[in-house]
Amino acid sequence: MNSQASAPGKAILFGEHAVVYGVPAIAIPLSSIRARAYCKDTAHPLTVIAEDLPRPAVTIGAENFDRSDPLALTAALTMEHLNAWNLAGEIRIRSDIPIASGLGSGAAVSAALGRAIARMHNSDIPDCELSKIVFEVEKLHHGTPSGIDNTVVVHEKPVYFVKDEAIEFIRIVEPLHIILADTGIASLTRDAVADVRSLYEREPAHTAKQFDEIGAIANDARVCIETGAIARLGELMTANHHLLRSLYVSSAELDKLVDAALIGGALGAKMSGGGRGGNVIALVNDRSANCVKDALIKAGTKVLLETIAG
Ligand code: MEV
């Protein structure tokens, strides 16, 4: 049976990095950029082909999979969950989510692959189970993931997330007009997360205070999202960016894009995701959108995406 499955990218609106330490964070799915998995009933044993990824093809059987490879681990954990070791066929992965840019590419590829394997087995995998599988795979990418990426990507809903607590989905009352601008610099979340860990170990009291401030911003932001206080939400985004700078996860390129967006009239702007490279998100209104895009382009970026959340 030929079939397909997919999962979206994501953007963290508030709380990245601090979320690893138990502080709340807010993320939204980016449904217009997706990882897709196309299944064909052909070869035996199950082969996963992902030409755009560092390791473009893996073959998975009961004994021969490599637990250090994200595709193989996703496939093996899904097959284990379904008790379906004898699956045969080919799954081809295509993704339009940029890699290593804070937009959840790894989580989306895993989620799409897990769903595709379940379809090949003529079953479905519940989102909460798939999210657990993607979380295990995220450990390969991130070392100590908080769980926010797998949660938002698998459930494809705006989420208020606190590590190890029940997931809370949030309702966006007033649509959020968001522009994403790409520094074009690939950066590994794992490295940024490790550097924040070293900072925390060197300066625990000061760093914990910064995490708490980020958490307070995320809590305020939730209220703004749920009441439609968009102007205040923008201010909170910019304040969150300054705190991320003080954790040393921003970069000159990210700061330049944040400044350009604000000068262009954005209500707020910040880096999003692991940082160092990747993307800036800017909150705009319909009046300021074109000026902000022009300002970002003049600052040397391409606008990756313009989206309305909610
Ligand atoms: C990565 O998208 C978000 C981080 O907070 C890491 C994590 O939460 O696992 C930087």
Tab-separated table of C-alpha atoms and ligand atoms in Angstrom:
chain	number	residue	atom	x	y	z
A	1	MET	CA	0.000	0.000	0.000
A	2	ASN	CA	1.388	3.425	-0.944
A	3	SER	CA	0.705	6.045	1.730
A	4	GLN	CA	2.217	9.114	3.318
A	5	ALA	CA	2.481	10.842	6.680
A	6	SER	CA	3.827	14.175	7.830
A	7	ALA	CA	4.654	16.452	10.760
A	8	PRO	CA	5.212	20.224	10.994
A	9	GLY	CA	8.126	22.398	12.017
A	10	LYS	CA	7.899	24.467	15.174
A	11	ALA	CA	8.867	27.838	16.611
A	12	ILE	CA	9.510	28.522	20.264
A	13	LEU	CA	7.805	31.792	21.192
A	14	PHE	CA	9.073	31.946	24.784
A	15	GLY	CA	11.308	30.074	27.179
A	16	GLU	CA	13.872	28.121	25.145
A	17	HIS	CA	16.888	26.935	27.152
A	18	ALA	CA	15.281	27.846	30.492
A	19	VAL	CA	12.667	25.152	29.736
A	20	VAL	CA	15.404	22.524	30.089
A	21	TYR	CA	15.585	23.581	33.794
A	22	GLY	CA	11.854	23.222	34.492
A	23	VAL	CA	10.750	26.727	33.599
A	24	PRO	CA	7.616	27.175	31.408
A	25	ALA	CA	7.894	27.752	27.672
A	26	ILE	CA	5.480	28.361	24.793
A	27	ALA	CA	5.783	26.941	21.285
A	28	ILE	CA	3.652	26.863	18.148
A	29	PRO	CA	3.627	24.427	15.231
A	30	LEU	CA	4.618	25.777	11.813
A	31	SER	CA	2.190	23.800	9.720
A	32	SER	CA	3.290	25.239	6.363
A	33	ILE	CA	6.778	23.739	6.601
A	34	ARG	CA	6.728	19.965	7.051
A	35	ALA	CA	8.647	16.718	6.992
A	36	ARG	CA	6.875	14.117	4.849
A	37	ALA	CA	7.353	10.371	4.669
A	38	TYR	CA	6.213	8.508	1.532
A	39	CYS	CA	5.777	4.739	1.849
A	40	LYS	CA	5.965	2.123	-0.884
A	41	ASP	CA	5.403	-1.619	-0.555
A	42	THR	CA	8.588	-2.709	-2.263
A	43	ALA	CA	11.963	-3.749	-0.938
A	44	HIS	CA	12.582	-6.091	1.927
A	45	PRO	CA	13.597	-5.380	4.673
A	46	LEU	CA	12.323	-1.933	5.617
A	47	THR	CA	14.529	0.793	4.138
A	48	VAL	CA	14.330	4.481	5.034
A	49	ILE	CA	15.757	6.920	2.506
A	50	ALA	CA	16.321	10.572	3.396
A	51	GLU	CA	18.493	12.116	0.718
A	52	ASP	CA	18.631	15.540	2.423
A	53	LEU	CA	19.964	14.199	5.727
A	54	PRO	CA	23.580	13.508	6.762
A	55	ARG	CA	23.008	9.732	6.655
A	56	PRO	CA	20.783	9.283	3.613
A	57	ALA	CA	19.640	5.660	3.921
A	58	VAL	CA	19.191	3.070	6.640
A	59	THR	CA	17.867	-0.466	6.545
A	60	ILE	CA	16.048	-1.703	9.599
A	61	GLY	CA	15.607	-5.246	10.783
A	62	ALA	CA	15.101	-6.791	14.190
A	63	GLU	CA	18.826	-7.217	14.901
A	64	ASN	CA	20.687	-4.869	12.664
A	65	PHE	CA	19.693	-1.344	13.533
A	66	ASP	CA	22.042	1.284	14.858
A	67	ARG	CA	20.681	2.992	17.979
A	68	SER	CA	22.877	6.020	17.397
A	69	ASP	CA	21.195	6.869	14.091
A	70	PRO	CA	18.034	9.001	14.456
A	71	LEU	CA	16.178	7.382	11.515
A	72	ALA	CA	17.054	3.864	12.607
A	73	LEU	CA	16.192	4.559	16.235
A	74	THR	CA	12.828	6.110	15.286
A	75	ALA	CA	11.991	3.149	13.086
A	76	ALA	CA	13.111	0.593	15.657
A	77	LEU	CA	11.224	2.202	18.555
A	78	THR	CA	8.080	2.467	16.437
A	79	MET	CA	8.343	-1.141	15.274
A	80	GLU	CA	8.954	-2.196	18.871
A	81	HIS	CA	5.846	-0.275	19.965
A	82	LEU	CA	3.744	-1.882	17.200
A	83	ASN	CA	5.433	-5.251	17.618
A	84	ALA	CA	5.908	-5.191	13.856
A	85	TRP	CA	9.432	-6.382	13.119
A	86	ASN	CA	8.555	-7.962	9.797
A	87	LEU	CA	7.579	-4.807	7.956
A	88	ALA	CA	8.873	-4.597	4.411
A	89	GLY	CA	9.007	-1.640	2.062
A	90	GLU	CA	10.606	1.692	1.394
A	91	ILE	CA	9.984	4.997	3.151
A	92	ARG	CA	11.325	8.134	1.489
A	93	ILE	CA	11.637	11.248	3.656
A	94	ARG	CA	11.464	14.762	2.257
A	95	SER	CA	11.479	17.855	4.416
A	96	ASP	CA	11.190	21.552	3.724
A	97	ILE	CA	12.181	22.446	7.294
A	98	PRO	CA	15.733	23.856	7.328
A	99	ILE	CA	18.139	21.638	9.273
A	100	ALA	CA	19.944	22.931	12.389
A	101	SER	CA	18.031	26.198	12.477
A	102	GLY	CA	15.852	25.821	15.553
A	103	LEU	CA	12.682	24.881	13.661
A	104	GLY	CA	12.254	21.310	14.832
A	105	SER	CA	13.487	19.535	11.722
A	106	GLY	CA	14.782	16.484	13.615
A	107	ALA	CA	11.589	16.054	15.630
A	108	ALA	CA	9.417	16.480	12.529
A	109	VAL	CA	11.384	13.890	10.532
A	110	SER	CA	11.067	11.398	13.404
A	111	ALA	CA	7.351	12.072	13.849
A	112	ALA	CA	6.624	11.708	10.126
A	113	LEU	CA	8.657	8.492	9.975
A	114	GLY	CA	6.955	6.998	13.049
A	115	ARG	CA	3.530	7.757	11.578
A	116	ALA	CA	4.517	6.311	8.207
A	117	ILE	CA	5.663	3.057	9.799
A	118	ALA	CA	2.389	2.797	11.701
A	119	ARG	CA	0.476	3.314	8.415
A	120	MET	CA	2.529	0.587	6.736
A	121	HIS	CA	1.409	-1.653	9.561
A	122	ASN	CA	-2.203	-0.569	8.922
A	123	SER	CA	-2.432	1.000	12.327
A	124	ASP	CA	-2.139	4.402	13.948
A	125	ILE	CA	0.117	5.409	16.750
A	126	PRO	CA	-1.449	7.677	19.412
A	127	ASP	CA	0.180	11.114	19.578
A	128	CYS	CA	1.247	10.635	23.211
A	129	GLU	CA	3.095	7.398	22.290
A	130	LEU	CA	4.663	8.919	19.187
A	131	SER	CA	5.778	11.925	21.231
A	132	LYS	CA	7.595	9.569	23.657
A	133	ILE	CA	9.394	7.909	20.736
A	134	VAL	CA	10.396	11.250	19.214
A	135	PHE	CA	11.614	12.386	22.645
A	136	GLU	CA	13.944	9.354	22.829
A	137	VAL	CA	15.311	10.257	19.390
A	138	GLU	CA	15.666	13.923	20.400
A	139	LYS	CA	18.169	12.755	23.016
A	140	LEU	CA	20.493	11.858	20.127
A	141	HIS	CA	20.159	15.374	18.708
A	142	HIS	CA	20.104	17.401	21.929
A	143	GLY	CA	21.552	15.334	24.767
A	144	THR	CA	19.114	16.603	27.433
A	145	PRO	CA	15.972	17.756	25.603
A	146	SER	CA	13.182	19.302	27.642
A	147	GLY	CA	10.507	17.565	25.556
A	148	ILE	CA	8.972	20.738	24.108
A	149	ASP	CA	9.984	20.020	20.497
A	150	ASN	CA	8.486	16.528	20.292
A	151	THR	CA	5.337	17.751	22.082
A	152	VAL	CA	4.533	20.654	19.765
A	153	VAL	CA	5.562	18.838	16.590
A	154	VAL	CA	3.592	15.664	17.294
A	155	HIS	CA	0.438	17.313	18.669
A	156	GLU	CA	0.604	20.185	16.154
A	157	LYS	CA	-1.030	22.630	18.566
A	158	PRO	CA	0.220	25.721	20.454
A	159	VAL	CA	1.557	24.465	23.765
A	160	TYR	CA	2.419	25.838	27.190
A	161	PHE	CA	5.044	23.376	28.292
A	162	VAL	CA	6.689	22.591	31.611
A	163	LYS	CA	9.115	19.668	31.630
A	164	ASP	CA	7.718	16.511	33.268
A	165	GLU	CA	4.276	18.058	33.743
A	166	ALA	CA	1.006	17.407	31.908
A	167	ILE	CA	0.854	19.149	28.528
A	168	GLU	CA	-1.327	22.253	28.354
A	169	PHE	CA	-2.564	23.446	24.980
A	170	ILE	CA	-3.281	27.136	24.687
A	171	ARG	CA	-5.910	29.006	22.739
A	172	ILE	CA	-4.687	31.928	20.692
A	173	VAL	CA	-7.452	34.512	20.974
A	174	GLU	CA	-6.056	37.148	18.602
A	175	PRO	CA	-4.159	35.682	15.597
A	176	LEU	CA	-0.385	36.152	15.835
A	177	HIS	CA	1.179	37.480	12.646
A	178	ILE	CA	4.728	36.152	12.728
A	179	ILE	CA	7.674	36.602	10.388
A	180	LEU	CA	10.592	34.202	10.521
A	181	ALA	CA	13.961	35.364	9.241
A	182	ASP	CA	16.885	33.048	8.778
A	183	THR	CA	20.488	33.967	9.605
A	184	GLY	CA	21.497	31.174	7.203
A	185	ILE	CA	23.837	29.906	9.930
A	186	ALA	CA	23.379	26.265	10.901
A	187	SER	CA	23.893	25.636	14.578
A	188	LEU	CA	23.582	22.553	16.747
A	189	THR	CA	21.134	22.892	19.645
A	190	ARG	CA	23.204	20.321	21.515
A	191	ASP	CA	26.202	22.731	21.663
A	192	ALA	CA	24.163	25.716	22.833
A	193	VAL	CA	22.399	23.585	25.470
A	194	ALA	CA	25.785	22.281	26.704
A	195	ASP	CA	27.168	25.831	26.949
A	196	VAL	CA	24.162	26.983	28.984
A	197	ARG	CA	24.762	23.981	31.260
A	198	SER	CA	28.403	25.074	31.786
A	199	LEU	CA	27.268	28.629	32.521
A	200	TYR	CA	24.744	27.302	35.034
A	201	GLU	CA	27.432	25.200	36.706
A	202	ARG	CA	29.854	28.160	36.877
A	203	GLU	CA	27.266	30.724	38.044
A	204	PRO	CA	24.290	28.801	39.467
A	205	ALA	CA	22.586	31.592	41.427
A	206	HIS	CA	22.790	34.213	38.686
A	207	THR	CA	21.802	31.796	35.904
A	208	ALA	CA	18.878	30.396	37.914
A	209	LYS	CA	17.638	33.973	38.372
A	210	GLN	CA	17.758	34.479	34.599
A	211	PHE	CA	15.825	31.238	34.062
A	212	ASP	CA	13.192	32.424	36.549
A	213	GLU	CA	12.868	35.750	34.742
A	214	ILE	CA	12.360	33.874	31.476
A	215	GLY	CA	9.724	31.705	33.176
A	216	ALA	CA	7.907	34.796	34.461
A	217	ILE	CA	7.915	36.199	30.919
A	218	ALA	CA	6.455	32.936	29.555
A	219	ASN	CA	3.688	33.052	32.166
A	220	ASP	CA	2.858	36.690	31.302
A	221	ALA	CA	2.974	35.787	27.619
A	222	ARG	CA	0.451	33.015	28.105
A	223	VAL	CA	-1.996	35.496	29.610
A	224	CYS	CA	-1.392	37.880	26.682
A	225	ILE	CA	-1.973	35.100	24.140
A	226	GLU	CA	-5.157	34.024	25.884
A	227	THR	CA	-6.494	37.583	26.175
A	228	GLY	CA	-5.278	39.012	22.873
A	229	ALA	CA	-2.853	41.558	24.416
A	230	ILE	CA	-0.653	41.567	21.322
A	231	ALA	CA	1.356	44.760	21.932
A	232	ARG	CA	2.429	43.531	25.382
A	233	LEU	CA	3.233	40.119	23.889
A	234	GLY	CA	5.679	41.780	21.506
A	235	GLU	CA	7.428	43.563	24.381
A	236	LEU	CA	7.744	40.262	26.209
A	237	MET	CA	9.361	38.652	23.155
A	238	THR	CA	12.020	41.346	23.025
A	239	ALA	CA	12.610	41.074	26.784
A	240	ASN	CA	13.030	37.299	26.374
A	241	HIS	CA	15.608	37.921	23.636
A	242	HIS	CA	17.671	40.119	25.971
A	243	LEU	CA	17.691	37.379	28.590
A	244	LEU	CA	18.786	34.833	25.957
A	245	ARG	CA	21.616	37.206	25.046
A	246	SER	CA	22.690	37.218	28.666
A	247	LEU	CA	22.820	33.394	28.512
A	248	TYR	CA	25.197	33.824	25.513
A	249	VAL	CA	23.033	31.851	23.099
A	250	SER	CA	22.360	34.729	20.744
A	251	SER	CA	24.894	35.924	18.157
A	252	ALA	CA	25.807	39.115	16.315
A	253	GLU	CA	23.760	37.939	13.319
A	254	LEU	CA	20.671	37.151	15.414
A	255	ASP	CA	20.941	40.469	17.289
A	256	LYS	CA	21.231	42.330	14.002
A	257	LEU	CA	18.007	40.756	12.709
A	258	VAL	CA	16.178	41.431	15.974
A	259	ASP	CA	17.255	45.099	15.821
A	260	ALA	CA	16.264	45.349	12.150
A	261	ALA	CA	12.803	43.899	12.859
A	262	LEU	CA	12.243	46.345	15.729
A	263	ILE	CA	13.442	49.339	13.699
A	264	GLY	CA	11.116	48.162	10.916
A	265	GLY	CA	8.189	48.403	13.342
A	266	ALA	CA	7.800	44.876	14.770
A	267	LEU	CA	5.890	44.675	18.050
A	268	GLY	CA	8.661	42.418	19.317
A	269	ALA	CA	11.384	40.091	18.093
A	270	LYS	CA	13.653	37.377	19.420
A	271	MET	CA	15.812	34.470	18.438
A	272	SER	CA	13.941	31.173	18.466
A	273	GLY	CA	15.216	27.709	19.378
A	274	GLY	CA	18.757	26.762	20.295
A	275	GLY	CA	20.280	30.005	19.012
A	276	ARG	CA	23.791	30.979	17.835
A	277	GLY	CA	22.378	30.714	14.306
A	278	GLY	CA	18.997	29.700	12.979
A	279	ASN	CA	16.024	31.989	13.041
A	280	VAL	CA	14.600	35.161	14.456
A	281	ILE	CA	10.850	35.488	14.924
A	282	ALA	CA	9.178	38.883	14.753
A	283	LEU	CA	5.632	39.668	15.838
A	284	VAL	CA	4.051	42.206	13.510
A	285	ASN	CA	0.671	43.689	12.755
A	286	ASP	CA	-0.838	44.056	9.296
A	287	ARG	CA	0.407	47.662	9.064
A	288	SER	CA	4.024	46.908	9.968
A	289	ALA	CA	4.478	43.549	8.172
A	290	ASN	CA	5.879	44.902	4.894
A	291	CYS	CA	8.234	47.390	6.578
A	292	VAL	CA	9.547	44.662	8.884
A	293	LYS	CA	10.160	42.321	5.952
A	294	ASP	CA	11.971	45.092	4.044
A	295	ALA	CA	14.086	45.895	7.106
A	296	LEU	CA	15.006	42.227	7.556
A	297	ILE	CA	15.930	41.841	3.903
A	298	LYS	CA	18.053	45.016	4.043
A	299	ALA	CA	19.794	43.538	7.090
A	300	GLY	CA	20.916	40.698	4.839
A	301	THR	CA	18.467	37.865	5.454
A	302	LYS	CA	15.800	36.171	3.482
A	303	VAL	CA	12.368	35.979	5.042
A	304	LEU	CA	11.832	32.294	5.462
A	305	LEU	CA	8.196	32.314	6.358
A	306	GLU	CA	5.280	34.555	7.198
A	307	THR	CA	2.573	32.856	9.181
A	308	ILE	CA	-0.558	33.611	11.128
A	309	ALA	CA	-0.838	31.486	14.280
A	310	GLY	CA	-4.253	30.937	15.784
B	1	MEV	C1	15.269	23.650	21.265
B	1	MEV	O1	14.268	23.735	20.279
B	1	MEV	C2	14.800	24.227	22.546
B	1	MEV	C3	15.800	24.178	23.691
B	1	MEV	O2	15.137	24.782	24.811
B	1	MEV	C4	16.216	22.770	24.023
B	1	MEV	C5	15.095	21.946	24.622
B	1	MEV	O3	14.121	22.490	25.116
B	1	MEV	O4	15.246	20.731	24.603
B	1	MEV	C6	17.036	25.010	23.394
